[in-house]
C-alpha positions as a Markdown table, in Angstrom:
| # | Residue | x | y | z |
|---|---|---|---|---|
| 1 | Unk | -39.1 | -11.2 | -24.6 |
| 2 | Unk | -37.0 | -11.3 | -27.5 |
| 3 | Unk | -33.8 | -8.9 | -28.8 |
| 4 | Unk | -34.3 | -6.8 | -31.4 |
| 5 | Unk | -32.2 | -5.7 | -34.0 |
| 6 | Unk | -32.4 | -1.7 | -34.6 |
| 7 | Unk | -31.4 | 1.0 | -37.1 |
| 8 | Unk | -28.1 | 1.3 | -37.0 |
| 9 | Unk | -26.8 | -2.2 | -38.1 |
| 10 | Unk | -28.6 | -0.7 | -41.6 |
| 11 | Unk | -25.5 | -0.5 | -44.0 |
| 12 | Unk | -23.0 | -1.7 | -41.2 |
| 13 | Unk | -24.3 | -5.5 | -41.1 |
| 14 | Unk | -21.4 | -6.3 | -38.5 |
| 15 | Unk | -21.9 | -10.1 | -37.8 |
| 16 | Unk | -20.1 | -10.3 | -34.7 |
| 17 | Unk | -23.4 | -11.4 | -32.7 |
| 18 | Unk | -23.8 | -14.1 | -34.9 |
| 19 | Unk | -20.6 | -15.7 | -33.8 |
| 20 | Unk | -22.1 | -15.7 | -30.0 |
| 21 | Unk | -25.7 | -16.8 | -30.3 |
| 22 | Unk | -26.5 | -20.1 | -29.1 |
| 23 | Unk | -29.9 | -21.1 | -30.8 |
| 24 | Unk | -29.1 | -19.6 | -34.9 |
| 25 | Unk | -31.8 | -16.9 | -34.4 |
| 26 | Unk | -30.5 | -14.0 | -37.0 |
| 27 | Unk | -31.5 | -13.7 | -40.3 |
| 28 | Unk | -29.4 | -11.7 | -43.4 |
| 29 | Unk | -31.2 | -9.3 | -45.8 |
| 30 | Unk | -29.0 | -7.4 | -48.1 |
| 31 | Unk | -28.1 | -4.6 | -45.9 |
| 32 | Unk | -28.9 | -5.7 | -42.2 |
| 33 | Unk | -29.8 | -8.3 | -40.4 |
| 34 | Unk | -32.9 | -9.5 | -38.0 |
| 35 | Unk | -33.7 | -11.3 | -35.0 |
| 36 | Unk | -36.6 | -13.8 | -35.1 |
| 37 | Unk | -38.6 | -13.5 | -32.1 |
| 38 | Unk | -39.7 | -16.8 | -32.0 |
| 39 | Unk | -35.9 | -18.4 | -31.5 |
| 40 | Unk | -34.6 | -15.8 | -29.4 |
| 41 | Unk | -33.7 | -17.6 | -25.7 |
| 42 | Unk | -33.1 | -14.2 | -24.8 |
| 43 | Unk | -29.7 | -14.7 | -23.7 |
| 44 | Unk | -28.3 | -11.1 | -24.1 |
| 45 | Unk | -25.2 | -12.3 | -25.5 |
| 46 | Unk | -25.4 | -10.8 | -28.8 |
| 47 | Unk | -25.9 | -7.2 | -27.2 |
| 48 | Unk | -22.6 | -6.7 | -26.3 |
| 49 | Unk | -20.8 | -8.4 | -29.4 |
| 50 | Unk | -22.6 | -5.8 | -31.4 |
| 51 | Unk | -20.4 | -3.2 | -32.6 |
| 52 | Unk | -22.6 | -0.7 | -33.8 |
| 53 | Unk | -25.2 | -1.1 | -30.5 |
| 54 | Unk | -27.7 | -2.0 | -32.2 |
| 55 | Unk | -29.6 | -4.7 | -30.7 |
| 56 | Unk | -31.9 | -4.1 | -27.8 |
| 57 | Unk | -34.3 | -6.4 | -25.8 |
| 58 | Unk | -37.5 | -5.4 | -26.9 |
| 59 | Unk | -38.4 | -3.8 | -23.7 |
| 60 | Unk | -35.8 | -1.2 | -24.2 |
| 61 | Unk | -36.4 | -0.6 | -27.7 |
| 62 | Unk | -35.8 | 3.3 | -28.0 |
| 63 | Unk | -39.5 | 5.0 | -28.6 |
| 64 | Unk | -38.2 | 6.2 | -32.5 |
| 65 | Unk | -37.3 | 2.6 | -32.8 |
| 66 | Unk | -40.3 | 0.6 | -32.3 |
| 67 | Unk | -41.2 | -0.6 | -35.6 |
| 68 | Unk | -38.1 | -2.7 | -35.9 |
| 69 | Unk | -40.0 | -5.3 | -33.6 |
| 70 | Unk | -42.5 | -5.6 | -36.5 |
| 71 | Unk | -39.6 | -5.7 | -38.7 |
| 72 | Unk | -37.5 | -8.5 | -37.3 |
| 73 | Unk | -40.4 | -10.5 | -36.9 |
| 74 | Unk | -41.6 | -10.3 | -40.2 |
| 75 | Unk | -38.3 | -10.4 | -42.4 |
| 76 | Unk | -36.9 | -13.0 | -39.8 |
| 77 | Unk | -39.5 | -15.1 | -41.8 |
| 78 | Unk | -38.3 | -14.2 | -45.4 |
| 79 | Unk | -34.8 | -14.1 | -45.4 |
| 80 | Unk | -32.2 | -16.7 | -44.7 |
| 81 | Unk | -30.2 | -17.7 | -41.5 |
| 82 | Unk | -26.9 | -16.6 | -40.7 |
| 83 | Unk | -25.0 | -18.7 | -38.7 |
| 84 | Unk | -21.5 | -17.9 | -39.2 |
| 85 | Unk | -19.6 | -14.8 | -39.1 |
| 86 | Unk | -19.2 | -13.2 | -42.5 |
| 87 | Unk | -16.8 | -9.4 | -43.3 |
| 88 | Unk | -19.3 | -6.3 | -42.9 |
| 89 | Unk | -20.4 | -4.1 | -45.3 |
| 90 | Unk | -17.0 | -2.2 | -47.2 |
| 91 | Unk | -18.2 | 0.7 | -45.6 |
| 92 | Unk | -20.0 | -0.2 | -42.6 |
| 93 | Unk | -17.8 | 1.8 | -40.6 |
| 94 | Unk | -18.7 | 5.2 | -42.4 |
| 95 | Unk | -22.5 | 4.1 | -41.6 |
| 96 | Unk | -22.2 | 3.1 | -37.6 |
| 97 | Unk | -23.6 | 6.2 | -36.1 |
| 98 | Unk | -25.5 | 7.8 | -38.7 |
| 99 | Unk | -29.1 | 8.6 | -38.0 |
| 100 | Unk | -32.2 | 8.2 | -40.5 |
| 101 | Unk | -31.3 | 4.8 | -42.2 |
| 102 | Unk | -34.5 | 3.1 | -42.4 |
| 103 | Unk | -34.7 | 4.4 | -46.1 |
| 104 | Unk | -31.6 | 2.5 | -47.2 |
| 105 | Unk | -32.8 | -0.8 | -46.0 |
| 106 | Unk | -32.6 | -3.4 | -48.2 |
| 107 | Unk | -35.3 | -6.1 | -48.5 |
């Protein structure tokens, strides 16, 4: 069982969990960033380090949330590692908490 990264790191892209993840499993697109399933040790560690609560273990995924499984998996395979912590997004804190983001993602 892997973590998976959900809607509301769209236009925060905090990368505080990067900073705590042993094995280098995130990933940065433009405006948010991805777990690959395939590294994830499942630790948990990047759960709480997340400021916007974004990242849940893919048994817990919320139900209107589900197809950000599908979407760390596959973008974890296009875009790049992240493996140090980099400044959010200039107005990341204006996004955390706002509902219906999956429009603004970036890929």
């Amino acid at each position: 069982m892997a973590y998976v990264v959900t809607e509301n790191c769209i236009k925060c892209k905090y990368t505080d969990c990067v900073d705590v993840c042993p094995v280098d499993c995130f990933h940065e697109g433009p405006n948010f960033l991805v777990i690959d399933p395939d590294e994830c040790i499942d630790c948990t560690l990047c759960v709480a380090e997340c400021p916007a609560s974004a990242i849940f273990s893919e048994d817990d995924v919320p139900d209107d949330q589900q197809s950000f499984i599908e979407l760390n998996a596959r973008m974890a395979k296009v875009w790049p590692s992240i493996t140090e912590r980099k400044d959010p997004l200039p107005d990341a804190d204006e996004w955390n908490g706002k509902p219906d983001k999956l429009g603004d993602l970036e890929r």
